[in-house]
Every structure is written in structure tokens, then in C-alpha cells.
């Protein structure tokens, strides 16, 4: 099977909509809503079509395509710079220590403080692979293709990259964190807020959120327990982020309490470890399996291929065909 990651096109709408229905809802960056998806594809087309190599509130939507069937197998997204149009809020987990001489007691209170500390960062998200295609390495191809895209267009992205993992949801589809905190200020349940959020964005939450620090001791136990914990279905995504060097720095989503992971862009493994080299020969001996990318903007392609050589490369014929590279072309590659 031959798969390639490529930029989205307006004609992906129907296939993207079918895939969005498979997420089971609650997947903010891939809502099963035609209007929202059409807008996202339009934004992505504008981002890939932008001529200035600078960061901005741009969304790059990447598509994993099965080259044999022409079908879409997954998506991944990159937000070049968050918090440019609307503030990007997060809760920061912190400690306030106080001492009473009379009581001879030191007391540490854990607090959630509303911040916009990640303003200006780039964000990766919206990673979704068709359930039929999972557990075969394609999740890694999709996720890591974004880092090669960033490396290939470095000036368009920030010094830091973040990723938000979904927080814990209970059996009834509710969010203990939402119920214990934000829900008190919105007059709606988590699912209702979640659907509104997927289609209209996060902003209404930020608008109505209490702006004062929250003492964690005052939250219900169920909410306290899930602060900074990812939803069990996000474990594969979290493992891949950690393998790239992302860490949880104590920031959580104001909506569901899920962890925000962060890394310095130039230290992300797939970015720091990638090398550019020319292709000297297509075909030849089977080499090492690598993640290979080529092309700029709408011409960007990323796929697995077998490489041998160093300063000049040999690439297997199938990999070269998936990428559309010929002898003399330069590719960006990183170990699998
Ligand atoms: C996340 C993906 C795309 C991952 O694809 P696959 O399942 O094919 O991945 P895979 O190749 O099987 O596994 C990738 C790595 O995760 C590990 N892995 C897999 N399942 C695991 C689990 N339950 N617990 C811990 N680790 C696990 C594998 O061992 C492997 O690491 P080794 O190679 O070391 O063995 C998929 O599962 C998916 O579409 N899930 C549903 C949607 C979702 O949860 N999306 C993420 C949302 S969060 C988001 O979008 C922000 C984050 C982001 O964008 O990156």
C-alpha cells in the first residue's frame, strides 16, 4: 500500500465530512459539520497559497491519501500562530504558599490561573486516522509529516509548538472538569458546549470564564482528579508527542482540563534530526526506512521510503513515485 501526506484541497470536503462522522463527535478540529469543514478547507487553501514566509493565524490542513484507491485515510493540522485574532487562554497550575506564625503552619494552595502564556506559539492538532488504517505506522507518518512541513517552511512558524490533548470524559459523556468549573458559568452541559465549541470555536468559553485564580481545593473531587490527565483515547497521540520531545509544563485546557504539551520548535526530534540531501538515483538496493518530504506549500509531499547513502541518496521506486521525486531533486529526510 502506498500512502502520501499532501496539502488539503477544496474537493476533499465530502471525504473529510465522512471521516469527521467517524470521530464520534467531540473532536474540535474535525467537526462533522459541512459548513465548518468548508471554512477550514478555505482557510487551509489560503494558508498554503500565502506568499509571505511569516507566521500568522494560518491553518495548514494535511491529508493522508491512499494512492492506490485515491481515498482519504486521515488528517492532521498545524496552526501557525495561536492567539492572534482571539486570545488563547490556558489555565496554569501553580502554588501559593502562605505561612502563619501564630498557627505555626505553612500552607500550600494549588491554584489554576487563567493565562495567555502560549500566545504566539504554533499548534499541532486535529490528528485523525481512519480506524481501518490504525496500528501500522500511518499515525506516525501523519503526525510527523507536520514537523517536516514546519522544518521545510520554518519562517512561517513560531519558536514554540504546543498540542492540546483531550481531557477525561465520564461514561455519560460529561466532563468532570467542566461540571466542576466552567459549567457553572455557562448554563449548559459539556456536550452542548462541546458541540457549540466545535462549530463556533473556543471564544465563547473564554468570554464567560471567571477571570480570577481558582483554588483547586474548592473544586469538587471529581474535577480535581482529572486536572492535567489526558483522555485514555489520547494515549497514542501523547506517546508520539513525548517521543518528539514535547512535555507537559503545567498548563491545562480551560474547557476540559486536558494537558497542553509544549516543545521548542527547533528541538522537536523530527525537526532537529532531519537532513536535506539530493536524490542521485531512483530504484536500487533496499535501504533504511525513513520519513521523507519534498516540495514547498501546495507542492509539499511526505511519505515513507527506503533510502540508502548519505550526502547523496538512493530512494526506492515506490517511495519516489509516492513523493513525485526524480533524480536531482532534493528531499528532507529523517529516521523512522
Ligand atoms: C492518534 C492516531 C492517529 C495514532 O494512529 P495509530 O493508532 O495508527 O498509531 P500507532 O502507529 O498504532 O501508534 C503510534 C504510537 O503510539 C503508541 N500507542 C498506540 N496506542 C497506544 C495506547 N493505547 N497507549 C500508549 N501508547 C499507544 C504506539 O505504540 C506507537 O508508538 P511506537 O511507535 O513507539 O510503538 C490514531 O490512533 C487516531 O486517529 N486516534 C483517534 C483520534 C485521536 O485520538 N487523535 C489524537 C487527538 S490529540 C491531537 O490531535 C493533538 C495532538 C497531535 O495533533 O499530535
CSV table of N, CA and C in Angstrom, one decimal, residues 140-202:
chain,number,residue,atom,x,y,z
A,140,UNK,N,2.0,7.7,12.8
A,140,UNK,CA,3.3,8.4,12.9
A,140,UNK,C,3.6,9.2,11.7
A,141,UNK,N,3.3,8.6,10.5
A,141,UNK,CA,3.6,9.4,9.3
A,141,UNK,C,2.8,10.7,9.3
A,142,UNK,N,1.5,10.6,9.6
A,142,UNK,CA,0.7,11.8,9.6
A,142,UNK,C,1.2,12.8,10.6
A,143,UNK,N,1.4,12.4,11.9
A,143,UNK,CA,1.8,13.3,12.9
A,143,UNK,C,3.1,13.9,12.6
A,144,UNK,N,4.1,13.1,12.1
A,144,UNK,CA,5.5,13.6,11.9
A,144,UNK,C,5.6,14.4,10.7
A,145,UNK,N,4.7,14.2,9.7
A,145,UNK,CA,4.8,15.0,8.5
A,145,UNK,C,4.7,16.5,8.8
A,146,UNK,N,3.9,16.8,9.8
A,146,UNK,CA,3.8,18.2,10.2
A,146,UNK,C,5.1,18.8,10.6
A,147,UNK,N,5.9,18.0,11.3
A,147,UNK,CA,7.2,18.6,11.8
A,147,UNK,C,8.1,18.8,10.6
A,148,UNK,N,8.1,17.9,9.6
A,148,UNK,CA,8.9,18.1,8.4
A,148,UNK,C,8.3,19.3,7.6
A,149,UNK,N,7.0,19.5,7.6
A,149,UNK,CA,6.5,20.7,6.9
A,149,UNK,C,7.0,22.0,7.6
A,150,UNK,N,7.0,21.9,9.0
A,150,UNK,CA,7.5,23.1,9.7
A,150,UNK,C,8.9,23.4,9.4
A,151,UNK,N,9.7,22.3,9.4
A,151,UNK,CA,11.1,22.5,9.0
A,151,UNK,C,11.3,23.0,7.6
A,152,UNK,N,10.5,22.6,6.7
A,152,UNK,CA,10.6,23.0,5.3
A,152,UNK,C,10.2,24.4,5.1
A,153,UNK,N,9.4,24.9,6.1
A,153,UNK,CA,8.8,26.3,6.0
A,153,UNK,C,9.0,27.0,7.3
A,154,UNK,N,10.2,26.9,7.9
A,154,UNK,CA,10.5,27.3,9.3
A,154,UNK,C,10.1,28.7,9.6
A,155,UNK,N,10.3,29.7,8.6
A,155,UNK,CA,10.0,31.1,8.9
A,155,UNK,C,8.5,31.3,9.1
A,156,UNK,N,7.6,30.4,8.7
A,156,UNK,CA,6.2,30.6,8.9
A,156,UNK,C,5.7,30.1,10.3
A,157,UNK,N,6.6,29.6,11.1
A,157,UNK,CA,6.2,29.1,12.4
A,157,UNK,C,6.9,29.7,13.6
A,158,UNK,N,6.4,29.5,14.8
A,158,UNK,CA,6.9,30.2,16.0
A,158,UNK,C,8.1,29.4,16.6
A,159,UNK,N,8.6,30.0,17.7
A,159,UNK,CA,9.7,29.3,18.4
A,159,UNK,C,9.3,28.2,19.2
A,160,UNK,N,7.9,28.1,19.5
A,160,UNK,CA,7.4,27.0,20.3
A,160,UNK,C,6.2,26.4,19.6
A,161,UNK,N,6.1,25.1,19.8
A,161,UNK,CA,4.9,24.4,19.3
A,161,UNK,C,4.2,23.7,20.5
A,162,UNK,N,2.9,23.9,20.5
A,162,UNK,CA,2.1,23.2,21.5
A,162,UNK,C,1.1,22.2,20.9
A,163,UNK,N,0.5,21.3,21.7
A,163,UNK,CA,-0.5,20.4,21.3
A,163,UNK,C,-1.4,20.2,22.5
A,164,UNK,N,-2.7,20.2,22.3
A,164,UNK,CA,-3.7,20.0,23.3
A,164,UNK,C,-4.3,18.6,23.3
A,165,UNK,N,-4.2,17.9,24.4
A,165,UNK,CA,-4.8,16.6,24.4
A,165,UNK,C,-6.1,16.7,25.1
A,166,UNK,N,-7.1,16.0,24.6
A,166,UNK,CA,-8.4,16.0,25.2
A,166,UNK,C,-8.4,15.5,26.6
A,167,UNK,N,-9.2,16.1,27.5
A,167,UNK,CA,-9.3,15.7,28.9
A,167,UNK,C,-10.2,14.5,29.1
A,168,UNK,N,-10.4,14.2,30.4
A,168,UNK,CA,-11.1,13.0,30.7
A,168,UNK,C,-12.7,13.3,30.6
A,169,UNK,N,-13.3,12.3,30.0
A,169,UNK,CA,-14.8,12.3,29.8
A,169,UNK,C,-15.4,11.1,30.6
A,170,UNK,N,-16.5,11.3,31.3
A,170,UNK,CA,-17.0,10.1,32.0
A,170,UNK,C,-17.9,9.3,31.1
A,171,UNK,N,-18.5,8.2,31.7
A,171,UNK,CA,-19.3,7.2,30.9
A,171,UNK,C,-20.5,7.9,30.3
A,172,UNK,N,-21.0,8.9,31.0
A,172,UNK,CA,-22.2,9.6,30.5
A,172,UNK,C,-21.9,10.6,29.4
A,173,UNK,N,-20.6,10.8,29.1
A,173,UNK,CA,-20.2,11.8,28.1
A,173,UNK,C,-20.0,13.2,28.7
A,174,UNK,N,-20.0,13.2,30.0
A,174,UNK,CA,-19.8,14.5,30.7
A,174,UNK,C,-18.3,14.7,31.0
A,175,UNK,N,-17.9,15.9,31.3
A,175,UNK,CA,-16.6,16.2,31.7
A,175,UNK,C,-16.6,16.7,33.2
A,176,UNK,N,-15.9,15.9,34.0
A,176,UNK,CA,-15.9,16.3,35.4
A,176,UNK,C,-15.3,17.6,35.7
A,177,UNK,N,-14.3,18.0,34.8
A,177,UNK,CA,-13.7,19.3,35.0
A,177,UNK,C,-14.6,20.4,34.6
A,178,UNK,N,-15.3,20.2,33.5
A,178,UNK,CA,-16.3,21.2,33.0
A,178,UNK,C,-17.4,21.4,34.1
A,179,UNK,N,-17.9,20.2,34.6
A,179,UNK,CA,-19.0,20.3,35.6
A,179,UNK,C,-18.6,21.0,36.9
A,180,UNK,N,-17.3,20.8,37.2
A,180,UNK,CA,-16.8,21.4,38.5
A,180,UNK,C,-16.4,22.9,38.3
A,181,UNK,N,-16.1,23.3,37.1
A,181,UNK,CA,-15.6,24.7,37.0
A,181,UNK,C,-16.4,25.5,35.9
A,182,UNK,N,-16.0,25.4,34.7
A,182,UNK,CA,-16.6,26.3,33.7
A,182,UNK,C,-18.1,26.2,33.6
A,183,UNK,N,-18.6,24.9,33.7
A,183,UNK,CA,-20.0,24.7,33.5
A,183,UNK,C,-20.9,25.6,34.4
A,184,UNK,N,-20.3,26.0,35.6
A,184,UNK,CA,-21.1,26.8,36.5
A,184,UNK,C,-21.4,28.2,35.9
A,185,UNK,N,-20.6,28.6,34.9
A,185,UNK,CA,-20.7,29.9,34.4
A,185,UNK,C,-21.4,30.0,33.0
A,186,UNK,N,-21.9,28.9,32.5
A,186,UNK,CA,-22.4,28.9,31.1
A,186,UNK,C,-23.8,28.4,31.0
A,187,UNK,N,-24.4,27.8,32.1
A,187,UNK,CA,-25.7,27.3,32.0
A,187,UNK,C,-25.9,26.3,30.9
A,188,UNK,N,-24.9,25.5,30.6
A,188,UNK,CA,-25.1,24.4,29.6
A,188,UNK,C,-24.2,23.2,30.0
A,189,UNK,N,-24.6,22.0,29.6
A,189,UNK,CA,-23.8,20.8,29.9
A,189,UNK,C,-22.6,20.8,29.0
A,190,UNK,N,-21.7,19.8,29.3
A,190,UNK,CA,-20.5,19.7,28.5
A,190,UNK,C,-20.7,19.4,27.0
A,191,UNK,N,-21.6,18.4,26.8
A,191,UNK,CA,-21.8,18.0,25.4
A,191,UNK,C,-22.4,19.1,24.5
A,192,UNK,N,-23.3,19.9,25.1
A,192,UNK,CA,-23.9,21.0,24.4
A,192,UNK,C,-22.8,22.1,24.1
A,193,UNK,N,-22.0,22.4,25.1
A,193,UNK,CA,-20.9,23.3,25.0
A,193,UNK,C,-19.9,22.8,24.0
A,194,UNK,N,-19.7,21.5,24.0
A,194,UNK,CA,-18.7,20.9,23.1
A,194,UNK,C,-19.1,21.0,21.7
A,195,UNK,N,-20.4,20.8,21.4
A,195,UNK,CA,-20.9,20.9,20.0
A,195,UNK,C,-20.8,22.3,19.5
A,196,UNK,N,-21.2,23.2,20.4
A,196,UNK,CA,-21.1,24.6,20.1
A,196,UNK,C,-19.6,25.0,19.8
A,197,UNK,N,-18.8,24.5,20.6
A,197,UNK,CA,-17.3,24.8,20.5
A,197,UNK,C,-16.7,24.3,19.2
A,198,UNK,N,-17.1,23.1,18.8
A,198,UNK,CA,-16.6,22.5,17.6
A,198,UNK,C,-16.9,23.3,16.4
A,199,UNK,N,-18.1,23.9,16.4
A,199,UNK,CA,-18.6,24.6,15.2
A,199,UNK,C,-18.2,26.1,15.3
A,200,UNK,N,-18.4,26.7,16.4
A,200,UNK,CA,-18.2,28.1,16.5
A,200,UNK,C,-16.8,28.6,17.2
A,201,UNK,N,-16.1,27.6,17.7
A,201,UNK,CA,-14.8,27.9,18.3
A,201,UNK,C,-14.9,28.2,19.8
A,202,UNK,N,-13.7,28.3,20.3
A,202,UNK,CA,-13.5,28.4,21.8
A,202,UNK,C,-13.9,29.7,22.4
